[in-house]
Short mmCIF file of C-alpha atoms in Angstrom, two decimals:
data_model
loop_
_atom_site.label_atom_id
_atom_site.label_comp_id
_atom_site.label_asym_id
_atom_site.label_seq_id
_atom_site.Cartn_x
_atom_site.Cartn_y
_atom_site.Cartn_z
CA MET A 1 135.84 190.94 119.25
CA GLU A 2 133.20 194.10 119.56
CA ILE A 3 130.92 191.85 117.69
CA PHE A 4 130.51 189.34 120.53
CA PHE A 5 130.39 191.41 123.33
CA ILE A 6 127.52 193.39 120.94
CA ARG A 7 126.12 189.54 120.58
CA LEU A 8 126.35 188.76 123.78
CA LEU A 9 124.51 191.63 125.23
CA GLN A 10 121.47 191.25 122.90
CA PHE A 11 121.41 187.24 124.06
CA MET A 12 121.36 188.32 127.88
CA LEU A 13 119.01 191.43 127.53
CA ALA A 14 116.50 189.30 125.84
CA ILE A 15 116.92 186.42 127.54
CA SER A 16 116.88 188.08 131.12
CA LEU A 17 113.65 189.78 129.99
CA LEU A 18 112.13 186.61 128.62
CA VAL A 19 113.03 184.48 131.75
CA LEU A 20 111.51 187.43 134.18
CA LEU A 21 108.49 187.86 132.82
CA HIS A 22 108.21 183.81 132.27
CA GLU A 23 108.25 183.74 136.34
CA GLY A 24 106.26 186.87 136.75
CA GLY A 25 103.42 184.34 135.45
CA HIS A 26 103.84 182.15 138.16
CA PHE A 27 103.90 184.44 140.31
CA PHE A 28 100.69 186.74 138.98
CA PHE A 29 98.81 183.13 139.36
CA SER A 30 100.21 181.83 142.64
CA LYS A 31 99.73 185.48 144.43
CA LEU A 32 96.14 185.63 142.75
CA PHE A 33 94.65 182.33 144.26
CA GLY A 34 97.11 182.87 147.85
CA VAL A 35 99.97 180.94 147.14
CA ARG A 36 102.92 181.71 149.03
CA VAL A 37 106.05 182.64 147.12
CA GLU A 38 109.49 182.29 149.15
CA LYS A 39 111.97 183.09 145.55
CA PHE A 40 111.76 185.08 143.22
CA TYR A 41 114.92 185.29 141.30
CA LEU A 42 116.30 186.01 137.76
CA PHE A 43 119.12 183.23 136.76
CA PHE A 44 119.60 180.12 139.18
CA ASP A 45 121.37 181.11 142.87
CA PRO A 46 123.16 177.24 144.02
CA TRP A 47 125.61 177.86 147.17
CA PHE A 48 125.35 181.56 146.11
CA HIS A 49 123.59 184.77 145.05
CA LEU A 50 124.64 187.86 143.05
CA PHE A 51 122.05 189.91 144.92
CA GLU A 52 118.74 189.42 147.41
CA TRP A 53 116.43 191.88 148.50
CA LYS A 54 113.40 191.11 150.90
CA PRO A 55 110.96 193.83 151.41
CA LYS A 56 109.76 194.74 154.49
CA ASN A 57 106.64 192.36 155.97
CA SER A 58 106.98 190.08 152.72
CA GLU A 59 107.34 186.68 152.52
CA THR A 60 109.49 186.44 148.99
CA ALA A 61 112.97 187.36 148.77
CA TYR A 62 113.56 188.68 145.36
CA GLY A 63 117.39 188.18 143.43
CA VAL A 64 119.66 187.38 140.85
CA GLY A 65 121.71 184.62 140.74
CA TRP A 66 125.05 183.43 139.15
CA LEU A 67 123.51 181.14 136.97
CA PRO A 68 122.63 182.38 133.81
CA LEU A 69 120.45 179.33 132.81
CA GLY A 70 117.11 180.31 133.26
CA GLY A 71 114.81 181.76 136.39
CA TYR A 72 113.65 180.47 139.62
CA CYS A 73 110.19 181.06 141.55
CA LYS A 74 109.76 179.11 144.68
CA ILE A 75 106.40 178.10 145.58
CA ALA A 76 105.90 177.42 148.92
CA GLY A 77 104.45 173.54 149.21
CA MET A 78 105.52 172.40 145.61
CA ILE A 79 107.94 169.78 144.71
CA ASP A 80 110.49 171.77 141.87
CA GLU A 81 113.94 171.59 141.21
CA SER A 82 115.13 173.02 145.19
CA PHE A 83 114.49 169.24 145.66
CA ASP A 84 113.18 171.15 149.66
CA THR A 85 111.57 167.63 150.81
CA GLU A 86 111.70 168.63 154.17
CA GLN A 87 108.74 171.21 153.67
CA MET A 88 106.98 168.31 151.99
CA LYS A 89 106.93 166.25 155.30
CA GLN A 90 105.70 169.45 157.64
CA PRO A 91 101.55 169.96 157.35
CA VAL A 92 99.69 171.40 154.80
CA GLN A 93 99.26 175.08 155.27
CA PRO A 94 96.64 176.79 153.70
CA TRP A 95 98.71 179.37 151.80
CA GLU A 96 100.71 176.33 150.37
CA PHE A 97 100.47 174.70 146.11
CA ARG A 98 99.59 171.50 147.50
CA SER A 99 96.85 172.94 149.43
CA LYS A 100 94.95 174.49 146.27
CA PRO A 101 92.28 173.03 144.20
CA ALA A 102 93.67 171.13 140.76
CA TRP A 103 92.58 173.82 138.52
CA GLN A 104 94.48 176.63 140.58
CA ARG A 105 97.68 174.49 140.64
CA LEU A 106 97.11 174.59 136.62
CA LEU A 107 97.03 178.24 135.96
CA ILE A 108 99.63 178.45 138.15
CA MET A 109 101.75 176.36 136.38
CA ILE A 110 100.50 177.22 132.70
CA GLY A 111 101.41 180.62 133.56
CA GLY A 112 104.64 181.47 132.43
CA VAL A 113 104.16 179.80 129.16
CA LEU A 114 100.97 181.76 128.63
CA VAL A 115 103.06 185.03 129.09
CA ASN A 116 105.73 184.24 127.01
CA PHE A 117 103.32 182.93 124.19
CA LEU A 118 101.55 185.93 124.51
CA LEU A 119 104.66 188.36 124.94
CA ALA A 120 105.67 186.79 121.47
CA LEU A 121 102.72 188.00 119.76
CA PHE A 122 102.33 190.86 121.03
CA ILE A 123 106.32 191.98 120.40
CA TYR A 124 105.06 190.27 116.24
CA SER A 125 102.12 192.87 116.68
CA MET A 126 104.24 195.94 117.33
CA VAL A 127 107.28 195.02 115.19
CA LEU A 128 104.54 194.90 112.11
CA PHE A 129 102.88 198.30 113.54
CA VAL A 130 106.57 200.03 113.83
CA TRP A 131 108.51 198.73 110.78
CA GLY A 132 106.01 196.70 108.65
CA ASP A 133 106.92 193.29 106.49
CA SER A 134 109.09 193.73 104.52
CA TYR A 135 109.20 190.32 102.08
CA MET A 136 110.52 188.83 98.30
CA ALA A 137 107.58 187.87 96.86
CA ALA A 138 108.60 184.38 95.05
CA LYS A 139 106.02 185.56 92.25
CA ASP A 140 108.23 188.84 91.28
CA MET A 141 111.84 186.32 91.11
CA THR A 142 111.54 185.77 87.36
CA MET A 143 115.18 184.83 86.72
CA GLY A 144 114.22 181.52 88.98
CA PHE A 145 116.43 179.51 91.15
CA LYS A 146 119.53 177.65 91.04
CA PHE A 147 118.90 173.69 91.86
CA ASN A 148 121.22 171.34 93.11
CA GLU A 149 122.22 168.08 91.52
CA GLU A 150 119.77 166.36 93.97
CA ALA A 151 117.18 168.70 93.33
CA LYS A 152 117.40 167.85 89.37
CA ALA A 153 117.20 164.44 89.66
CA ILE A 154 113.73 165.71 91.21
CA GLY A 155 112.76 166.77 88.04
CA PHE A 156 113.52 171.08 88.52
CA GLN A 157 116.13 172.97 86.27
CA ASP A 158 117.80 175.93 86.85
CA HIS A 159 115.84 179.09 86.42
CA ASP A 160 112.74 177.30 87.44
CA MET A 161 110.54 180.17 88.86
CA LEU A 162 108.60 178.31 92.09
CA VAL A 163 105.16 178.94 91.95
CA GLY A 164 103.17 176.57 94.38
CA TYR A 165 102.31 173.30 96.17
CA ASP A 166 99.93 171.06 96.44
CA ASP A 167 97.37 173.35 95.04
CA LYS A 168 98.53 176.54 96.93
CA THR A 169 100.67 179.46 96.32
CA PHE A 170 104.69 180.45 97.40
CA GLU A 171 104.17 183.53 98.59
CA LYS A 172 107.50 184.65 100.39
CA PHE A 173 111.37 184.15 99.91
CA ASP A 174 111.81 182.88 103.41
CA VAL A 175 112.14 179.71 105.20
CA ASP A 176 108.58 178.28 104.90
CA LEU A 177 108.96 178.36 101.01
CA TYR A 178 111.77 175.35 101.57
CA ARG A 179 109.48 173.29 104.39
CA HIS A 180 106.27 173.94 101.80
CA ILE A 181 109.01 172.04 99.55
CA ALA A 182 110.07 169.52 102.10
CA ASP A 183 106.67 168.52 103.05
CA ALA A 184 104.55 168.75 99.38
CA ASN A 185 103.78 166.30 97.34
CA THR A 186 103.44 168.16 93.61
CA VAL A 187 106.01 171.39 93.59
CA LYS A 188 104.45 173.77 90.61
CA VAL A 189 106.76 175.69 89.04
CA LYS A 190 107.15 178.02 85.56
CA ARG A 191 109.64 177.19 82.99
CA ASN A 192 109.87 178.99 79.85
CA GLY A 193 106.62 180.43 80.60
CA LYS A 194 104.71 176.94 81.27
CA LEU A 195 103.82 175.65 83.99
CA ILE A 196 105.21 171.84 85.21
CA ASP A 197 104.56 170.06 87.91
CA ILE A 198 106.67 167.84 89.94
CA ASN A 199 106.39 165.31 91.91
CA MET A 200 108.02 165.12 95.07
CA PRO A 201 109.58 162.01 96.72
CA GLU A 202 108.37 160.85 100.31
CA ASP A 203 111.25 160.87 102.06
CA MET A 204 112.09 164.73 101.39
CA SER A 205 113.88 166.21 104.45
CA LEU A 206 114.60 170.28 105.32
CA LEU A 207 117.41 170.01 107.33
CA GLN A 208 119.29 167.79 104.58
CA MET A 209 117.60 170.82 101.83
CA LEU A 210 119.36 173.31 104.23
CA GLN A 211 122.61 171.53 104.74
CA ALA A 212 123.29 170.24 101.62
CA ASP A 213 126.17 172.61 99.65
CA PRO A 214 125.53 173.49 97.23
CA ALA A 215 122.28 174.11 98.70
CA PHE A 216 118.96 172.42 97.17
CA ALA A 217 117.67 175.64 95.70
CA ARG A 218 119.04 179.41 96.45
CA PRO A 219 117.32 182.02 94.42
CA PHE A 220 119.42 182.99 90.46
CA VAL A 221 121.29 185.57 91.19
CA PRO A 222 124.24 186.23 88.20
CA ALA A 223 127.92 186.75 88.90
CA GLU A 224 127.48 190.15 87.64
CA LEU A 225 130.16 192.65 90.16
CA ASP A 226 128.17 195.24 91.80
CA SER A 227 131.35 197.15 93.11
CA VAL A 228 134.76 197.15 92.73
CA ILE A 229 137.02 199.47 95.28
CA PRO A 230 139.48 201.65 94.44
CA GLY A 231 143.03 200.32 94.64
CA THR A 232 142.14 197.18 95.53
CA PRO A 233 143.70 193.63 93.13
CA ALA A 234 140.72 193.21 91.85
CA GLU A 235 140.91 197.04 90.69
CA LYS A 236 144.33 196.69 89.18
CA ALA A 237 143.60 193.84 87.34
CA GLY A 238 141.34 196.41 85.53
CA LEU A 239 137.75 194.67 86.94
CA ARG A 240 134.91 197.02 86.89
CA LYS A 241 130.87 196.91 87.81
CA GLY A 242 129.30 195.37 85.87
CA ASP A 243 132.15 192.91 84.42
CA ARG A 244 130.56 189.53 84.55
CA ILE A 245 132.11 185.91 85.12
CA LEU A 246 132.04 183.58 82.90
CA ALA A 247 134.20 180.71 83.96
CA ILE A 248 136.78 179.59 86.87
CA ASN A 249 139.60 176.94 85.74
CA GLY A 250 137.31 176.22 82.73
CA LYS A 251 134.28 175.68 85.24
CA LYS A 252 131.51 177.73 83.79
CA VAL A 253 130.09 179.86 86.29
CA ASP A 254 126.51 181.69 85.38
CA SER A 255 125.85 182.77 89.20
CA TRP A 256 126.81 183.83 92.21
CA ASN A 257 126.11 180.19 93.42
CA GLU A 258 127.69 178.58 91.45
CA PHE A 259 130.91 181.10 92.48
CA THR A 260 130.93 180.19 95.84
CA TYR A 261 131.11 176.86 95.00
CA GLN A 262 133.66 176.66 92.69
CA ILE A 263 135.94 178.55 95.17
CA GLY A 264 134.85 176.30 98.35
CA VAL A 265 135.89 173.28 95.71
CA LEU A 266 139.33 175.83 95.62
CA ASN A 267 139.54 176.10 99.42
CA ASP A 268 138.91 172.39 100.08
CA MET A 269 141.96 171.39 97.95
CA MET A 270 144.34 174.16 99.32
CA THR A 271 143.59 172.48 102.63
CA ALA A 272 144.50 169.38 101.62
CA ALA A 273 147.50 170.08 99.61
CA LYS A 274 150.36 168.62 101.28
CA THR A 275 153.59 170.13 99.27
CA SER A 276 154.28 174.10 98.74
CA ALA A 277 154.49 173.20 94.93
CA ASP A 278 150.53 171.41 95.49
CA SER A 279 149.19 174.63 97.21
CA LEU A 280 150.55 177.38 94.70
CA LYS A 281 149.22 175.31 91.49
CA LEU A 282 145.90 175.30 93.41
CA ARG A 283 145.84 179.19 93.88
CA THR A 284 146.44 179.49 90.24
CA VAL A 285 143.06 180.12 89.20
CA GLN A 286 142.38 180.85 85.72
CA LEU A 287 139.30 183.35 85.43
CA VAL A 288 137.21 184.45 82.43
CA TYR A 289 134.49 187.36 82.78
CA ALA A 290 132.74 189.46 80.05
CA ARG A 291 132.32 193.18 80.23
CA GLN A 292 129.80 194.59 77.71
CA ASN A 293 129.43 190.58 75.80
CA GLU A 294 133.53 190.98 75.35
CA PRO A 295 135.11 188.29 76.94
CA PHE A 296 138.29 189.22 78.74
CA LYS A 297 140.87 186.65 80.77
CA ALA A 298 142.55 187.09 83.68
CA GLN A 299 144.90 184.67 85.70
CA LEU A 300 145.01 185.18 89.92
CA VAL A 301 147.62 184.26 91.53
CA LYS A 302 148.07 184.85 95.20
CA ASN A 303 151.34 186.85 96.14
CA VAL A 304 152.18 187.90 92.99
CA ALA A 305 151.20 191.34 90.83
CA GLN A 306 151.90 191.26 87.81
CA LEU A 307 149.71 193.29 84.74
CA ASP A 308 149.60 192.31 81.28
CA ALA A 309 146.89 193.30 78.10
CA ASP A 310 145.54 189.82 78.00
CA THR A 311 146.12 188.13 80.57
CA VAL A 312 146.06 189.57 84.35
CA GLN A 313 148.23 188.22 88.01
CA LEU A 314 146.86 189.24 90.96
CA VAL A 315 147.27 189.21 94.90
CA LEU A 316 144.00 187.36 96.31
CA SER A 317 142.54 187.13 99.90
CA GLN A 318 141.33 184.15 101.16
CA GLU A 319 138.38 184.43 99.53
CA LEU A 320 139.47 185.51 95.94
CA LEU A 321 138.93 188.98 94.17
CA LEU A 322 139.85 191.18 97.10
CA GLY A 323 137.70 194.07 96.81
CA VAL A 324 134.54 192.68 94.69
CA GLY A 325 131.16 193.29 96.11
CA GLN A 326 128.50 190.67 94.82
CA THR A 327 124.89 191.39 93.55
CA THR A 328 122.52 189.99 95.52
CA ILE A 329 118.78 189.80 94.83
CA TYR A 330 117.93 192.68 95.86
CA ASN A 331 119.74 194.00 92.75
CA TYR A 332 117.31 192.88 90.72
CA TYR A 333 114.19 192.90 92.49
CA GLU A 334 112.34 195.42 94.99
CA PRO A 335 110.93 193.83 98.06
CA THR A 336 107.50 194.22 98.56
CA LYS A 337 106.07 196.09 101.81
CA VAL A 338 103.42 196.33 104.22
CA SER A 339 102.09 198.86 106.61
CA TYR A 340 99.49 197.90 109.13
CA SER A 341 97.80 200.24 112.04
CA PHE A 342 97.58 200.08 115.44
CA LEU A 343 94.64 197.69 115.17
CA SER A 344 95.08 195.08 111.78
CA SER A 345 98.72 194.78 113.53
CA LEU A 346 97.62 192.57 116.18
CA PRO A 347 95.44 190.15 114.00
CA ALA A 348 98.64 190.12 111.57
CA GLY A 349 101.11 189.65 114.51
CA ILE A 350 99.15 186.82 115.74
CA LYS A 351 98.99 184.82 112.30
CA TYR A 352 102.86 185.67 111.66
CA GLY A 353 103.31 184.51 115.26
CA TRP A 354 101.13 181.29 114.82
CA ASN A 355 102.91 180.59 111.83
CA VAL A 356 106.40 180.98 113.56
CA LEU A 357 104.99 178.58 116.73
CA SER A 358 103.53 175.81 113.64
CA GLY A 359 106.74 175.98 111.68
CA TYR A 360 109.12 175.00 114.54
CA VAL A 361 107.20 172.83 115.94
CA GLY A 362 106.94 170.90 112.42
CA ASP A 363 110.84 171.09 112.18
CA LEU A 364 111.76 169.19 116.14
CA ARG A 365 110.69 165.73 114.44
CA TYR A 366 114.76 166.43 113.16
CA VAL A 367 115.96 166.07 115.93
CA ALA A 368 115.76 162.30 116.59
CA SER A 369 117.90 161.74 113.64
CA ALA A 370 121.71 161.81 113.24
CA ASP A 371 122.20 165.23 111.40
CA GLY A 372 118.94 166.42 113.88
CA ALA A 373 121.12 165.70 117.25
CA LYS A 374 123.87 167.79 115.53
CA SER A 375 122.11 170.32 114.47
CA LEU A 376 121.53 171.20 118.28
CA GLY A 377 122.75 174.19 119.35
CA GLY A 378 123.56 175.88 123.01
CA PHE A 379 124.04 179.39 123.93
CA GLY A 380 126.52 180.22 121.62
CA ALA A 381 124.34 179.28 118.75
CA ILE A 382 121.43 181.46 119.75
CA GLY A 383 123.30 183.65 120.71
CA SER A 384 125.14 183.90 116.78
CA LEU A 385 121.09 184.27 116.24
CA PHE A 386 121.48 187.95 117.05
CA PRO A 387 123.12 190.41 114.55
CA SER A 388 126.55 191.68 114.59
CA TYR A 389 125.44 195.25 115.11
CA TRP A 390 122.58 196.55 117.11
CA ASP A 391 119.39 196.45 115.35
CA TRP A 392 116.28 196.98 117.29
CA HIS A 393 113.71 195.34 114.26
CA GLN A 394 115.85 192.58 114.58
CA PHE A 395 116.33 192.53 118.47
CA TRP A 396 113.09 192.16 118.96
CA LEU A 397 112.25 189.46 115.86
CA MET A 398 114.67 187.25 118.07
CA THR A 399 113.22 187.76 121.21
CA ALA A 400 109.59 187.23 120.10
CA PHE A 401 111.10 184.10 118.33
CA LEU A 402 113.19 183.04 121.86
CA SER A 403 109.90 184.09 123.52
CA ILE A 404 107.88 181.06 121.54
CA ILE A 405 110.65 178.78 122.20
CA LEU A 406 110.98 179.48 125.71
CA ALA A 407 107.24 178.63 125.84
CA PHE A 408 106.62 175.49 123.82
CA MET A 409 110.18 173.48 125.81
CA ASN A 410 108.39 175.04 128.65
CA ILE A 411 105.36 173.29 128.28
CA LEU A 412 106.71 169.82 126.74
CA PRO A 413 105.39 166.69 129.31
CA ILE A 414 108.83 166.46 130.75
CA PRO A 415 109.29 166.38 134.60
CA ALA A 416 111.12 169.72 136.06
CA LEU A 417 109.19 171.56 133.39
CA ASP A 418 106.20 173.25 133.52
CA GLY A 419 104.53 170.74 131.02
CA GLY A 420 105.50 167.19 133.54
CA HIS A 421 103.90 169.46 136.16
CA VAL A 422 100.78 170.04 133.88
CA LEU A 423 100.91 166.21 132.82
CA PHE A 424 100.33 165.41 136.47
CA LEU A 425 97.61 167.38 137.09
CA LEU A 426 95.54 166.81 134.55
CA TYR A 427 96.30 163.19 135.29
CA GLU A 428 94.79 164.16 139.04
CA ILE A 429 92.18 165.95 137.20
CA ILE A 430 91.11 163.19 135.29
CA THR A 431 91.71 160.32 137.32
CA ARG A 432 90.75 162.34 140.76
CA ARG A 433 94.20 160.31 142.22
CA LYS A 434 96.85 162.46 142.98
CA PRO A 435 100.51 161.25 142.66
CA SER A 436 102.23 160.88 145.25
CA GLU A 437 105.17 162.91 146.77
CA THR A 438 107.95 160.13 146.30
CA PHE A 439 107.19 159.38 142.62
CA MET A 440 106.53 163.20 142.26
CA ILE A 441 110.78 163.60 143.83
CA ARG A 442 111.77 160.82 141.55
CA ALA A 443 110.13 162.03 138.02
CA GLU A 444 111.84 165.45 138.95
CA TYR A 445 115.19 164.04 139.09
CA VAL A 446 114.41 162.27 136.07
CA GLY A 447 113.47 165.06 134.30
CA PHE A 448 116.43 167.50 135.80
CA SER A 449 118.69 165.08 134.58
CA ILE A 450 117.53 165.01 131.09
CA LEU A 451 117.39 168.45 130.81
CA ILE A 452 121.41 168.60 131.85
CA LEU A 453 121.92 166.38 129.41
CA LEU A 454 120.39 167.85 126.29
CA MET A 455 121.94 171.24 127.55
CA VAL A 456 125.44 169.45 127.87
CA VAL A 457 124.93 168.13 124.01
CA ALA A 458 123.97 170.86 122.85
CA ASN A 459 126.27 173.28 124.00
CA LEU A 460 129.12 170.56 123.38
CA ASN A 461 127.86 170.68 119.90
CA ASP A 462 128.35 174.41 120.04
CA ILE A 463 132.19 174.14 120.93
CA LEU A 464 133.11 171.26 118.42
CA ARG A 465 131.58 173.55 115.85
CA TRP A 466 133.45 176.56 116.83
CA LEU A 467 136.64 174.23 116.89
CA GLY A 468 135.77 172.97 113.55
CA TYR A 469 134.95 169.74 114.15
CA MET A 470 131.09 169.69 112.67
#
């Protein structure tokens, strides 16, 4: 429960900051061009609000709504989500949105998106200035990768080092590496000291690569024990730091990737077991491990603790091997660290943010597929992206990422979003004809319905994942 509240607090703080600044962008340009702002709210306030304050001699009421789905900047003389049609029936006033030239109305509408995008670039720059950048260089991963059967069918082999794609070089081990593989015509690998080109199929999907179990490609990490906690079943069984697991139930294990997959298979089989006898049989696991190249055997059985010189039986947790710490890529490779001065952090932050935006936009092509629709997430999925502990570095990275998402989603040409208003304004500028108010109101209803539908689907996916149906 503590983890839940830590993530919730980070999520609410980030969203509140982004919404306030987004609506502040609309507010700034409205005031700049003499347009009256009637309400400036954090969160929506249907039927009632939590707080409202209107300064003396001010036409703007400031407040906090109860529905945390965004923010609200009610601009006089504009058709928006308030659906205030009565105001639109009155004569046009000089301080209204509709009385201003199209270019001013355009700047008012893109003000929120502009602020969010610039904010993301600024945050990324300051993160690089304060913390620098740390990443695992692809060229340093000399043990290569572990590939699944689909990847091997294409031509990859375990321990292949990923060198480049389409005459470009893989720089970092991150999600962009997988994006490049999915989009590449040719991937270059180093195998046994030789460079080999692998021709990629045209129907590669990043989403399927990441959702595959086992994964399409993961760094090869030997199944060596990083630590064994004293007093645990693993320690009583004689397992020690540095031991390497060789096999589970006769299945060869050469890495933690393979170990995790085999344990997953066992867990799935135990879940499907129909009788207690079947379950007990599946819980008896034959383990072979090596210490200084000398093999040892252990038999692992749940709720049994018996030591023997050649065969060991010990109590298991749900994950097996209770008390064992796994090695990671950081046990074998040193990350590359880059520091930035204030001035150098600005172009680096812009480049970083643009790369994040282009990657996000490119990934949206998968949303139209069935798997892509299932991958949509609501507030729960977004909140889970924050770390389970308070970390300002990760918090600001996530806030910048959400700011970019907010900017891009709002500029989409959907009525009820900023992008919908921008689309109609561009139409007006080009044709010199303003869409009728009846059309604008109907378009606002359609756009609002689309947004509600998307929100319901995304949050329903969160609930189904929580219940274990997805």
